[in-house]
Coordinates of C-alpha atoms in Angstrom, one line a residue:
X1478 CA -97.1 100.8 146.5
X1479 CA -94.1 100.3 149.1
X1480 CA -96.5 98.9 152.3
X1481 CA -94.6 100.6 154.7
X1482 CA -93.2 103.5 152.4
X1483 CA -89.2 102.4 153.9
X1484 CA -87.0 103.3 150.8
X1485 CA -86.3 99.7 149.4
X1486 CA -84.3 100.5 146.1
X1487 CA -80.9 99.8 145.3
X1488 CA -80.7 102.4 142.3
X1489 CA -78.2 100.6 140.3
X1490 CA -76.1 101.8 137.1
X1491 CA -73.3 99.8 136.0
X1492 CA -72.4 99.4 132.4
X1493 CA -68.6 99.5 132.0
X1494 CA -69.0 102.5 129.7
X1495 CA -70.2 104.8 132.1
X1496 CA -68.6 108.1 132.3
X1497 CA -68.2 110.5 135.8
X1498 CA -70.4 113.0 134.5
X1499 CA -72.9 109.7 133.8
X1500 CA -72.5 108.8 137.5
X1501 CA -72.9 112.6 138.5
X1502 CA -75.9 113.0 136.9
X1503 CA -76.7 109.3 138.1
X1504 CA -76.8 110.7 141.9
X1505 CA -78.2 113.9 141.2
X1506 CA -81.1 112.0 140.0
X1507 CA -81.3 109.6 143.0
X1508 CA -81.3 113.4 145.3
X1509 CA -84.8 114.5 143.6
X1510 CA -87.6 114.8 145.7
X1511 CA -89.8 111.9 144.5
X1512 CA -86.8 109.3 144.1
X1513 CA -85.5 110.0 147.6
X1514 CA -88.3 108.2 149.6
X1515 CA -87.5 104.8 147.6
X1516 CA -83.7 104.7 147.1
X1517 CA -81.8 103.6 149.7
X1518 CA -78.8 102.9 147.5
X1519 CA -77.0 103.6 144.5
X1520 CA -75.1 100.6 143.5
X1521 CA -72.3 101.4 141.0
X1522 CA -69.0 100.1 139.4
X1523 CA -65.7 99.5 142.0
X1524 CA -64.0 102.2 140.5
X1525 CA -62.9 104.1 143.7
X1526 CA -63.0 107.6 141.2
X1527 CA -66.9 106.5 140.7
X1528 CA -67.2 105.4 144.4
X1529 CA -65.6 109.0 145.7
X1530 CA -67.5 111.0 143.7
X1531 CA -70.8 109.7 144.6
X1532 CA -69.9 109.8 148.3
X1533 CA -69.5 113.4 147.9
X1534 CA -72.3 114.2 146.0
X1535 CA -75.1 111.9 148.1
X1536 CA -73.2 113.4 151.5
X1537 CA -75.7 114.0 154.2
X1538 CA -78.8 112.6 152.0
X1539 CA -79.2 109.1 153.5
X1540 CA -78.2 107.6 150.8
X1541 CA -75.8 104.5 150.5
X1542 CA -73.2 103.8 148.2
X1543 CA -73.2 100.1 146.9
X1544 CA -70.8 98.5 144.6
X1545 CA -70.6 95.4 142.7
X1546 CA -68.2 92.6 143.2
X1547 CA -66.2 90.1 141.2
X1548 CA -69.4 91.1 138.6
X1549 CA -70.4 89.8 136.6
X1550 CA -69.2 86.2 136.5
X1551 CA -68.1 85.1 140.0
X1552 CA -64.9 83.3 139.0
X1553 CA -62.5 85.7 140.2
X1554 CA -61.5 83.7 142.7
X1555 CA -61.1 84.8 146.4
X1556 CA -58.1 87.0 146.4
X1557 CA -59.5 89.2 143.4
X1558 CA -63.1 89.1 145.7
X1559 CA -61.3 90.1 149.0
X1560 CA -58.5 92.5 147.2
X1561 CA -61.5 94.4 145.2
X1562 CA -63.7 94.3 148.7
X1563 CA -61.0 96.4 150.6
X1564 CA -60.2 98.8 147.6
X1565 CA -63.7 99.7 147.3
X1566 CA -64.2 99.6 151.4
X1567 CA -61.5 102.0 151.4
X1568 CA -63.0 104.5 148.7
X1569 CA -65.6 104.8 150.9
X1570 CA -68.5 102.3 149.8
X1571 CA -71.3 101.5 152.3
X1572 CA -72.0 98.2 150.7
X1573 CA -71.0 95.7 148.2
X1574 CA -73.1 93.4 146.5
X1575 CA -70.5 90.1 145.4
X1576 CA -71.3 87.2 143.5
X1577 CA -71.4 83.3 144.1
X1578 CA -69.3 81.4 142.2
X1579 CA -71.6 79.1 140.6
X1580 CA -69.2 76.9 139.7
X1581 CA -68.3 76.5 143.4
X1582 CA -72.4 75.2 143.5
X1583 CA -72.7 72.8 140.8
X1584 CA -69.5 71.2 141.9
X1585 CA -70.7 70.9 145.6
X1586 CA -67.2 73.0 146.8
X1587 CA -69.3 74.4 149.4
X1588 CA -66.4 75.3 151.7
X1589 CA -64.6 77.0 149.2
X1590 CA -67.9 79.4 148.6
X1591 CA -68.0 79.9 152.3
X1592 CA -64.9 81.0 152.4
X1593 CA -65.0 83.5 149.4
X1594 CA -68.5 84.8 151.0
X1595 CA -66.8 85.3 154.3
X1596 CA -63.8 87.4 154.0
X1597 CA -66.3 89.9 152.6
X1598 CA -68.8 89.8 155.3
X1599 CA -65.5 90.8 157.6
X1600 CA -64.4 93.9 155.7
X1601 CA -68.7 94.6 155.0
X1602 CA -70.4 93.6 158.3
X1603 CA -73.8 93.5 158.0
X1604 CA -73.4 95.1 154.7
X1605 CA -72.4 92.4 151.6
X1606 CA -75.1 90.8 149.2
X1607 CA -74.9 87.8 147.9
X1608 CA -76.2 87.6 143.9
X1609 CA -76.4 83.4 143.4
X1610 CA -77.6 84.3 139.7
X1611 CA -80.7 82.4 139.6
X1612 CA -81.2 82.6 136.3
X1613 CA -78.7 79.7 134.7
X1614 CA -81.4 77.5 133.2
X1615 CA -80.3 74.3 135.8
X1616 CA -81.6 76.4 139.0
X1617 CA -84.4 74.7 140.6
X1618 CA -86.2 74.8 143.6
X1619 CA -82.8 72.9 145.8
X1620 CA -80.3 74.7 144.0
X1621 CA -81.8 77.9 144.7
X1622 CA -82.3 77.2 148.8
X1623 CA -78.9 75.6 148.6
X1624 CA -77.2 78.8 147.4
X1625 CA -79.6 80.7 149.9
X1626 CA -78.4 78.8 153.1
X1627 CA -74.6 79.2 152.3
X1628 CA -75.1 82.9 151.9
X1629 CA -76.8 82.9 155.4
X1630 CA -74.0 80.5 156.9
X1631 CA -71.8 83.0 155.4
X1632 CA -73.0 85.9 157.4
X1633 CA -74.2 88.1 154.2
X1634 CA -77.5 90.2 154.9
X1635 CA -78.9 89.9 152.0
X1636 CA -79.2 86.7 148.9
X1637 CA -80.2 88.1 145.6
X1638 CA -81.7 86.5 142.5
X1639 CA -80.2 87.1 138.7
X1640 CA -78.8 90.4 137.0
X1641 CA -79.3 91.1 132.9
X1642 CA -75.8 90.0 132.9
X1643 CA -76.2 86.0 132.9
X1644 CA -78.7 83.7 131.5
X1645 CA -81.7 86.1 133.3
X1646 CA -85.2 85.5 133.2
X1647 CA -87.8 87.8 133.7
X1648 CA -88.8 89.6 136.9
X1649 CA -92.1 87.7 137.3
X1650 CA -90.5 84.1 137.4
X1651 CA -87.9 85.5 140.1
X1652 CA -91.2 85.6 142.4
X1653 CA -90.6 82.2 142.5
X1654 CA -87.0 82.3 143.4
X1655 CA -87.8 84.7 146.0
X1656 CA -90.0 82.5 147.4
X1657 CA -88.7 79.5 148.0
X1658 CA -85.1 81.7 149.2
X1659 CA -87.6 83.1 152.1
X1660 CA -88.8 79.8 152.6
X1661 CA -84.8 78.5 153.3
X1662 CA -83.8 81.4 155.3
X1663 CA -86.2 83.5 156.2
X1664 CA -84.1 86.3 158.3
X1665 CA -82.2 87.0 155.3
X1666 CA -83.2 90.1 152.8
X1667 CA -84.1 89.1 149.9
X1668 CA -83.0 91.2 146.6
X1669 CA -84.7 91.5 143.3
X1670 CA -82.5 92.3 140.2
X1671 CA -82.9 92.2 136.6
X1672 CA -85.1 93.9 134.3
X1673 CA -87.8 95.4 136.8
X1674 CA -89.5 98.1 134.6
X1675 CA -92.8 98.5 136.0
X1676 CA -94.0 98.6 139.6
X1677 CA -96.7 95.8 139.6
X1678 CA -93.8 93.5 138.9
X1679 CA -92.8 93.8 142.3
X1680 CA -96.0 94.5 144.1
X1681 CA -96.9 90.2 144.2
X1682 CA -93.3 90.3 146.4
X1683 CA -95.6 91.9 149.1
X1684 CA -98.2 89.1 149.2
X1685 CA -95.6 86.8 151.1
X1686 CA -92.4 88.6 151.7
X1687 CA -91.8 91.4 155.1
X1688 CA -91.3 94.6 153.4
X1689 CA -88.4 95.1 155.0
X1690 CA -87.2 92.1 153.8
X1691 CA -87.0 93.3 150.0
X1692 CA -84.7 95.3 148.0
X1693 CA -85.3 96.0 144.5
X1694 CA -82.0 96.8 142.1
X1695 CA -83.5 98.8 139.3
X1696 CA -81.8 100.9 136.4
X1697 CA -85.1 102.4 135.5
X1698 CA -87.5 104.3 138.0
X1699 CA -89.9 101.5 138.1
X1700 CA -91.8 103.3 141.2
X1701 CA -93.0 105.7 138.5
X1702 CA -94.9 103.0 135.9
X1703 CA -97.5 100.9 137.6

């Protein structure tokens, strides 16, 4: 159970198949009664059609609209990061959730992911997420608060472990990663994504971690399967 019952879920459906009526039916879902107290977000594809028509539909109800970023691979460089940023800012997103050129990490270009990181944080104040994909297999404990601390130099709110997408792991070794990410900046939120089915995945999260330091991205209603 959510400790301090603040919605915490970043309701998340972005397979590149997905039709409007999906997305429709997507929000519509996020509006009922017993979903409404846990999602504070949908976070959907950068299509401004997709990002509009949610907008309309989730007017008035709290909820956000997120959208994903250079997804799934990071290597977009930073003109298709910023470009992409403003389309989707202009559409009408709340929030975008952008990810690290990896890359960038392993080859110590640490400026360069600054400055990819930053001209988000300037069109999404307060509002960009940062996924560093913890999952790649040569993550350890420095990598992980490495990538942490740039995403807090950068000014992003909020560092987030893996996706489905790349190389993931499951949901009970990304305690760990959570963990030591608090441990390197502990003012930052901290997001877990990637294949969070059941709720007492992310109950050990509360042992350690502020609840509202955590956001859960989800494609399933977790909050319904202990």
């Amino acid at each position: 159970m959510n400790p301090t019952k603040k919605a915490y879920v970043d309701y998340t459906l972005v397979y590149p198949d997905t039709t409007l009526a999906d997305f429709k039916r997507f929000c519509e879902e996020a509006l009922q009664e017993e979903n409404r107290t846990v999602i504070r977000s949908v976070c959907v594809l950068p299509d401004p059609n997709v990002i509009k028509l949610c907008k309309v539909i989730l007017e008035g109800s709290g909820i956000l609209v997120s959208v994903v970023n250079d997804f799934p691979l990071g290597r977009g460089g930073i003109s298709l990061k910023h470009c992409a940023a403003i389309i989707a800012s202009d559409a009408g997103a709340n929030e975008i959730d952008t990810v690290l050129n990896t890359a960038f990490l392993r080859e110590g270009k640490f400026a360069e992911i600054i400055d990819e990181l930053t001209c988000l944080v300037e069109i999404f104040p307060d509002a960009t997420k940062v996924i560093i994909e913890s999952g790649h297999p040569w993550y350890d404990e420095n990598k992980i608060k490495l990538a942490t601390e740039l995403v807090a130099t950068s000014k992003a709110f909020c560092v987030k472990t893996s996706t489905t997408m790349v190389d993931n792991v499951p949901p009970e070794v990304k305690i760990q990663h959570i963990k030591w990410m608090h441990e390197a900046a502990p003012n930052l939120i901290k997001k877990l994504s990637g294949g969070v089915r059941k709720l007492s995945q992310v109950e050990p999260l509360w042992d350690f971690l502020p609840p509202e330091k955590l956001i859960v991205g989800a494609s399933t209603p977790f909050w319904k399967n202990p």
